[in-house]
Structure formats: C-alpha cells, structure tokens
PDB file of C-alpha atoms in Angstrom:
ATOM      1  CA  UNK A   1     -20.262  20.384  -7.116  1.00 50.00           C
ATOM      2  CA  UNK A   2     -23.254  19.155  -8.762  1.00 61.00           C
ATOM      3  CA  UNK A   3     -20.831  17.583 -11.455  1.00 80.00           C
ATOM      4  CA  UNK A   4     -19.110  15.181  -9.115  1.00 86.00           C
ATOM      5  CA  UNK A   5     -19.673  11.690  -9.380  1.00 90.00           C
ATOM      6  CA  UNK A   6     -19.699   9.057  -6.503  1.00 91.00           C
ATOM      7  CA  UNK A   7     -19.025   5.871  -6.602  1.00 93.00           C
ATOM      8  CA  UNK A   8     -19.438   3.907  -3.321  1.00 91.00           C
ATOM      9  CA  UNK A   9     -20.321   7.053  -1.319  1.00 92.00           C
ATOM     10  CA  UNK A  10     -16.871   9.052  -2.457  1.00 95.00           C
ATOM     11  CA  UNK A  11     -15.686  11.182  -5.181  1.00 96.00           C
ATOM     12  CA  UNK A  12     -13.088   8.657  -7.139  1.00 95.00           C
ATOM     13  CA  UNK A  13     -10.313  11.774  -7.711  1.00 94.00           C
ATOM     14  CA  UNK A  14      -7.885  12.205  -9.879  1.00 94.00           C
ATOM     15  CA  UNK A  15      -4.310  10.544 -10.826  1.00 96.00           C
ATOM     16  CA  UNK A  16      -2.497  13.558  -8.867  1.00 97.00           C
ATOM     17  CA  UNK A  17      -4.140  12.761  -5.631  1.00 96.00           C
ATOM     18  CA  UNK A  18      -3.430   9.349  -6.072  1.00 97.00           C
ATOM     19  CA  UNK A  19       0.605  10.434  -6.635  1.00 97.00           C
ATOM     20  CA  UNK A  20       0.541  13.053  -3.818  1.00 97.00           C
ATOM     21  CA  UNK A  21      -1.142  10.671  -0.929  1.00 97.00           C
ATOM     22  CA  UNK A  22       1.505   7.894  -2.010  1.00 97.00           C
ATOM     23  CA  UNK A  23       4.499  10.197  -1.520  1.00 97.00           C
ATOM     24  CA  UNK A  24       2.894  11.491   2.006  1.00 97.00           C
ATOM     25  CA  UNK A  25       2.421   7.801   2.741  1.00 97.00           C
ATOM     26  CA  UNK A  26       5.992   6.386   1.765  1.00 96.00           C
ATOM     27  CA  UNK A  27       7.978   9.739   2.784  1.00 96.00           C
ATOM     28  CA  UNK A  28       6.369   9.423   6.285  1.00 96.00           C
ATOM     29  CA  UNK A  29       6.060   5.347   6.612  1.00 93.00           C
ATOM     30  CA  UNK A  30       3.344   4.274   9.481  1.00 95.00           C
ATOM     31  CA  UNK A  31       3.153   8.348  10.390  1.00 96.00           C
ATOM     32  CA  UNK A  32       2.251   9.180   7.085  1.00 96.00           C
ATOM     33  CA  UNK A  33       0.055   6.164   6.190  1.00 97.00           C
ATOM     34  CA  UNK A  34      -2.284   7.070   8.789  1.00 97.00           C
ATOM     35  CA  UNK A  35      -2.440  10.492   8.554  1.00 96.00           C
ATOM     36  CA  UNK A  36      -3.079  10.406   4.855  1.00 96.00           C
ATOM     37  CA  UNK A  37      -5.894   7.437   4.890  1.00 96.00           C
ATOM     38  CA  UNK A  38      -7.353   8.813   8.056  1.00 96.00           C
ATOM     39  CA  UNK A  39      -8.104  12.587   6.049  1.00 95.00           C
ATOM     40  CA  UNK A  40      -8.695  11.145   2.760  1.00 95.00           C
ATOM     41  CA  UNK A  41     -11.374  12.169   0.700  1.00 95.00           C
ATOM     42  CA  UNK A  42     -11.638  10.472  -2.303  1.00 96.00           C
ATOM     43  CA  UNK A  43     -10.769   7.110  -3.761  1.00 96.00           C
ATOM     44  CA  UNK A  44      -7.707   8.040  -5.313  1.00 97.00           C
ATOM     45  CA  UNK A  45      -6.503   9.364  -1.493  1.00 97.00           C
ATOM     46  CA  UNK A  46      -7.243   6.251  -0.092  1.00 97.00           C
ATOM     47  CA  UNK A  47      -5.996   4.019  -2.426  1.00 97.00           C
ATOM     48  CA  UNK A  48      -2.627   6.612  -3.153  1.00 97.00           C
ATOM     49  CA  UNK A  49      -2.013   5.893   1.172  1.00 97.00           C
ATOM     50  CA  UNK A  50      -2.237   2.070   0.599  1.00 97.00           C
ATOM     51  CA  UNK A  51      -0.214   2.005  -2.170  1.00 98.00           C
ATOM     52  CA  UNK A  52       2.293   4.021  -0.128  1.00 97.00           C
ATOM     53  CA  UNK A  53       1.728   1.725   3.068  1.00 97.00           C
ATOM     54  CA  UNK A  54       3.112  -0.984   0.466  1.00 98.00           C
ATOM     55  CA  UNK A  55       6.700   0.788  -0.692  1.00 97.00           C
ATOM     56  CA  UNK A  56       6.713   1.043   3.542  1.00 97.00           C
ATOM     57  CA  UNK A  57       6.447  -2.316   3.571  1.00 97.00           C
ATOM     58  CA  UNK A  58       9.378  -3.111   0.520  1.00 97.00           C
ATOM     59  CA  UNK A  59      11.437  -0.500   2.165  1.00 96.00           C
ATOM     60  CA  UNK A  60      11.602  -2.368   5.598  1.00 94.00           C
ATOM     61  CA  UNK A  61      11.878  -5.972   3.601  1.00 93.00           C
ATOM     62  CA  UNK A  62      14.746  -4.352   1.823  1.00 93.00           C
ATOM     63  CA  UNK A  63      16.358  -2.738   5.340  1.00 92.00           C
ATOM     64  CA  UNK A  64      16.043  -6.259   6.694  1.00 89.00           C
ATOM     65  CA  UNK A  65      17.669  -8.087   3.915  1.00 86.00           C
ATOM     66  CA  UNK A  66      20.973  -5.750   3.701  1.00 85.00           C
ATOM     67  CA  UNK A  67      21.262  -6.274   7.055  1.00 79.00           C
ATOM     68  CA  UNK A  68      21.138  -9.842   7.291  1.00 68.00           C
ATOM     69  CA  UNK A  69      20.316  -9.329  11.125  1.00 63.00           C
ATOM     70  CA  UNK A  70      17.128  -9.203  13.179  1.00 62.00           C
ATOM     71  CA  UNK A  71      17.437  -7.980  17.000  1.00 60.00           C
ATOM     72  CA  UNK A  72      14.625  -9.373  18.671  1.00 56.00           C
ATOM     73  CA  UNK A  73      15.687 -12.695  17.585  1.00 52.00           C
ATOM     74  CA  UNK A  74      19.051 -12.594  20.197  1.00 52.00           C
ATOM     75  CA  UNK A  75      16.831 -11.652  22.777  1.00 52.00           C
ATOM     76  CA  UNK A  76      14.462 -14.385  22.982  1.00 56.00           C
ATOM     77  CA  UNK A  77      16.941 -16.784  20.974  1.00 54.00           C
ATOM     78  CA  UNK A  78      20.425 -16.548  22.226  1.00 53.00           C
ATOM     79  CA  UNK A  79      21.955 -20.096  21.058  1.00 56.00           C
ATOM     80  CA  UNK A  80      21.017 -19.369  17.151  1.00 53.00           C
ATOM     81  CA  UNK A  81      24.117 -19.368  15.660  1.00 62.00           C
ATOM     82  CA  UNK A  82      24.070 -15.794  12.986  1.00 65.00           C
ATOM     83  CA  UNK A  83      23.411 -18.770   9.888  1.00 70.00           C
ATOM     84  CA  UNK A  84      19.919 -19.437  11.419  1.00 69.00           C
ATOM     85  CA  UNK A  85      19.714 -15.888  12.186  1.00 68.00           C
ATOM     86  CA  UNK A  86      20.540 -14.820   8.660  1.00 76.00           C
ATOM     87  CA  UNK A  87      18.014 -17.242   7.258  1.00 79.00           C
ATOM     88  CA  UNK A  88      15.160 -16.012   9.461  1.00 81.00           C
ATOM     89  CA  UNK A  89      16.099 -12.380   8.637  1.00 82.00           C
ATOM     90  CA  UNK A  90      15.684 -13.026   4.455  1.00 87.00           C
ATOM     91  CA  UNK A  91      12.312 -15.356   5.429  1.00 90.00           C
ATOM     92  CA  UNK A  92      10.969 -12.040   7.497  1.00 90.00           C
ATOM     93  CA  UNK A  93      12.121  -9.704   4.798  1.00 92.00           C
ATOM     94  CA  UNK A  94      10.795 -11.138   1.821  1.00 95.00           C
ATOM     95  CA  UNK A  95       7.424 -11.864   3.374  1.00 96.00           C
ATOM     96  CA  UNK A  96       7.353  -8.198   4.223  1.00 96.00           C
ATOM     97  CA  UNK A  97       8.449  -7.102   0.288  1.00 97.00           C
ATOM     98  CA  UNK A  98       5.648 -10.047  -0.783  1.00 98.00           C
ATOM     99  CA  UNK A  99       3.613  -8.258   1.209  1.00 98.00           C
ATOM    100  CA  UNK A 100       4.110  -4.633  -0.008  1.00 98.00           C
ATOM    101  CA  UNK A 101       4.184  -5.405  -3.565  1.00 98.00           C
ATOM    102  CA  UNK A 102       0.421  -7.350  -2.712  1.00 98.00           C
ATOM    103  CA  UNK A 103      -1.085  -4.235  -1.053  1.00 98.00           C
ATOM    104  CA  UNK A 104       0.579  -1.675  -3.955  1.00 98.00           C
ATOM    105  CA  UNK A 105      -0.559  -3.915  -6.710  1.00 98.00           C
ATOM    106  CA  UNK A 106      -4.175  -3.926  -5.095  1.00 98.00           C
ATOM    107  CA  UNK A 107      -4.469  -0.524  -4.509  1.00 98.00           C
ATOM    108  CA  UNK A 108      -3.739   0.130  -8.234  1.00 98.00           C
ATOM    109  CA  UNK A 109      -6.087  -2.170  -8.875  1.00 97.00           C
ATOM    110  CA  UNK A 110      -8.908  -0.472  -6.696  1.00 97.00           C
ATOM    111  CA  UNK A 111      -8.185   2.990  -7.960  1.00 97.00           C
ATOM    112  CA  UNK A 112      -8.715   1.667 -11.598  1.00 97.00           C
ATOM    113  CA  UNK A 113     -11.630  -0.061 -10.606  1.00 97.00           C
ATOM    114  CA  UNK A 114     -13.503   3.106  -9.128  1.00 96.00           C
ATOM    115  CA  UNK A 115     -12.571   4.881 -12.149  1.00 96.00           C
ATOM    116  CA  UNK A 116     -14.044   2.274 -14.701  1.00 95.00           C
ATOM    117  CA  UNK A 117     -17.098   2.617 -12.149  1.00 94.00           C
ATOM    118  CA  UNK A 118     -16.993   6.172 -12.395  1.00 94.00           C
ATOM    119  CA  UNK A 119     -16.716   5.863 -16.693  1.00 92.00           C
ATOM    120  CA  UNK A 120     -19.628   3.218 -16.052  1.00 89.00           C
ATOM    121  CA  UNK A 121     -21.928   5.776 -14.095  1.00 89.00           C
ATOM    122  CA  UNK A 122     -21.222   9.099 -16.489  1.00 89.00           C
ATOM    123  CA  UNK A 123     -22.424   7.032 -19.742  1.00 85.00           C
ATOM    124  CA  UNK A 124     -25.477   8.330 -21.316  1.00 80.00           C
ATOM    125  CA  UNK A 125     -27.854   5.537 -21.424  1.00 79.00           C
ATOM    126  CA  UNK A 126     -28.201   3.709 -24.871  1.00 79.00           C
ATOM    127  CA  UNK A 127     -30.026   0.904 -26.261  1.00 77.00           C
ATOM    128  CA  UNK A 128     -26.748  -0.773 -26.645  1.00 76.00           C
ATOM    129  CA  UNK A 129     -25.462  -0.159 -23.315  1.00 67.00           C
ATOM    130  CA  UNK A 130     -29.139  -1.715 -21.749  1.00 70.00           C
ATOM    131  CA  UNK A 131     -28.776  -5.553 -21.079  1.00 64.00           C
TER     132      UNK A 131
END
C-alpha cells in the first residue's frame, strides 16, 4: 500500500477499472451510473461511470431519433401536427447524443490527465526536471 500514489486525494487506477465501471455504467443506464460513481474508488472508477453516463446519454439520443416521436409532447401539445413533432424529437435527440459524446470525451480526458499527474508525481527529481 505504501506504493500507491494519489493524486487529488485518490488512487488514479488502472485502464481495466476504467473499462469495467463503463460497462456497469452503460449496461445499467441511470441505475448503473450511480451505483458505480457512488462506490468508486479511484480515478479511473469515476471517470469509467461518466464515460458510461455518456453512451447512456447517445443511447437515448439514438432511441429518440429512430423513433421520430416524443410522448410528452401530445400531452401538453395536442395541435402539433407529427412534422413539428418530428422536428422537436431530432432537436431533443441530438442535444442528448451532443451531450453524451461531451461528457465521454471529458472523462477520457480526466482519466489521462490523472495519469500524466500520477507519471508527474513518481519522477525522481532531476536538475532538468527543476524549473
């Protein structure tokens, strides 16, 4: 244990944790999500349940696009004719697929920031390396 490093008050992980809380995450949707970022322990963990939060998030966009139908529109909307409804269903589902891809793209980035922190912090200390 005395090995470990942390960066920001966490252990960063490894690649498999990352790939194992993102298959939780997805497989599960919202369920998953939280039960994966509420028990994670390390950076990868989090970062893995965000990632899979996002493909939740393309998944619906992509459910809402083949259908080409939302329902709580005809409830508080009954004169749009299925055009206008149509239209509002692609604007809803490709905000929600911009939205995944955002939160998958920045939880990549994250993990591969806390590793290049971790890289950073395990360096011996060199003349170079001192600014």
């Amino acid at each position: 244990m005395g090995d470990i490093i942390l960066v920001e008050s966490m252990p960063v992980g490894n690649l498999f944790n990352f790939a194992w809380n993102l298959l939780v995450s997805a497989s599960f949707q919202f369920v998953g999500f939280m039960l994966t970022y509420l028990l994670h322990t390390s950076h990868a963990a989090k970062q893995g349940s965000r990632a899979g939060l996002g493909i939740t998030f393309v998944q619906y966009g992509f459910y809402i696009r083949s259908r080409k139908f939302l329902f709580f529109f005809i409830f508080y909307n009954s004169s749009d004719t299925s055009e206008q409804d149509s239209t509002n269903a692609d604007i809803i589902a490709y905000i929600l697929m911009l939205l995944g891809w955002f939160i998958i793209i920045r939880a990549i980035g994250d993990y591969i920031r806390a590793k290049k922190m971790e890289s950073i912090i395990a360096q011996e200390p060199s003349p170079e390396n001192i600014v």
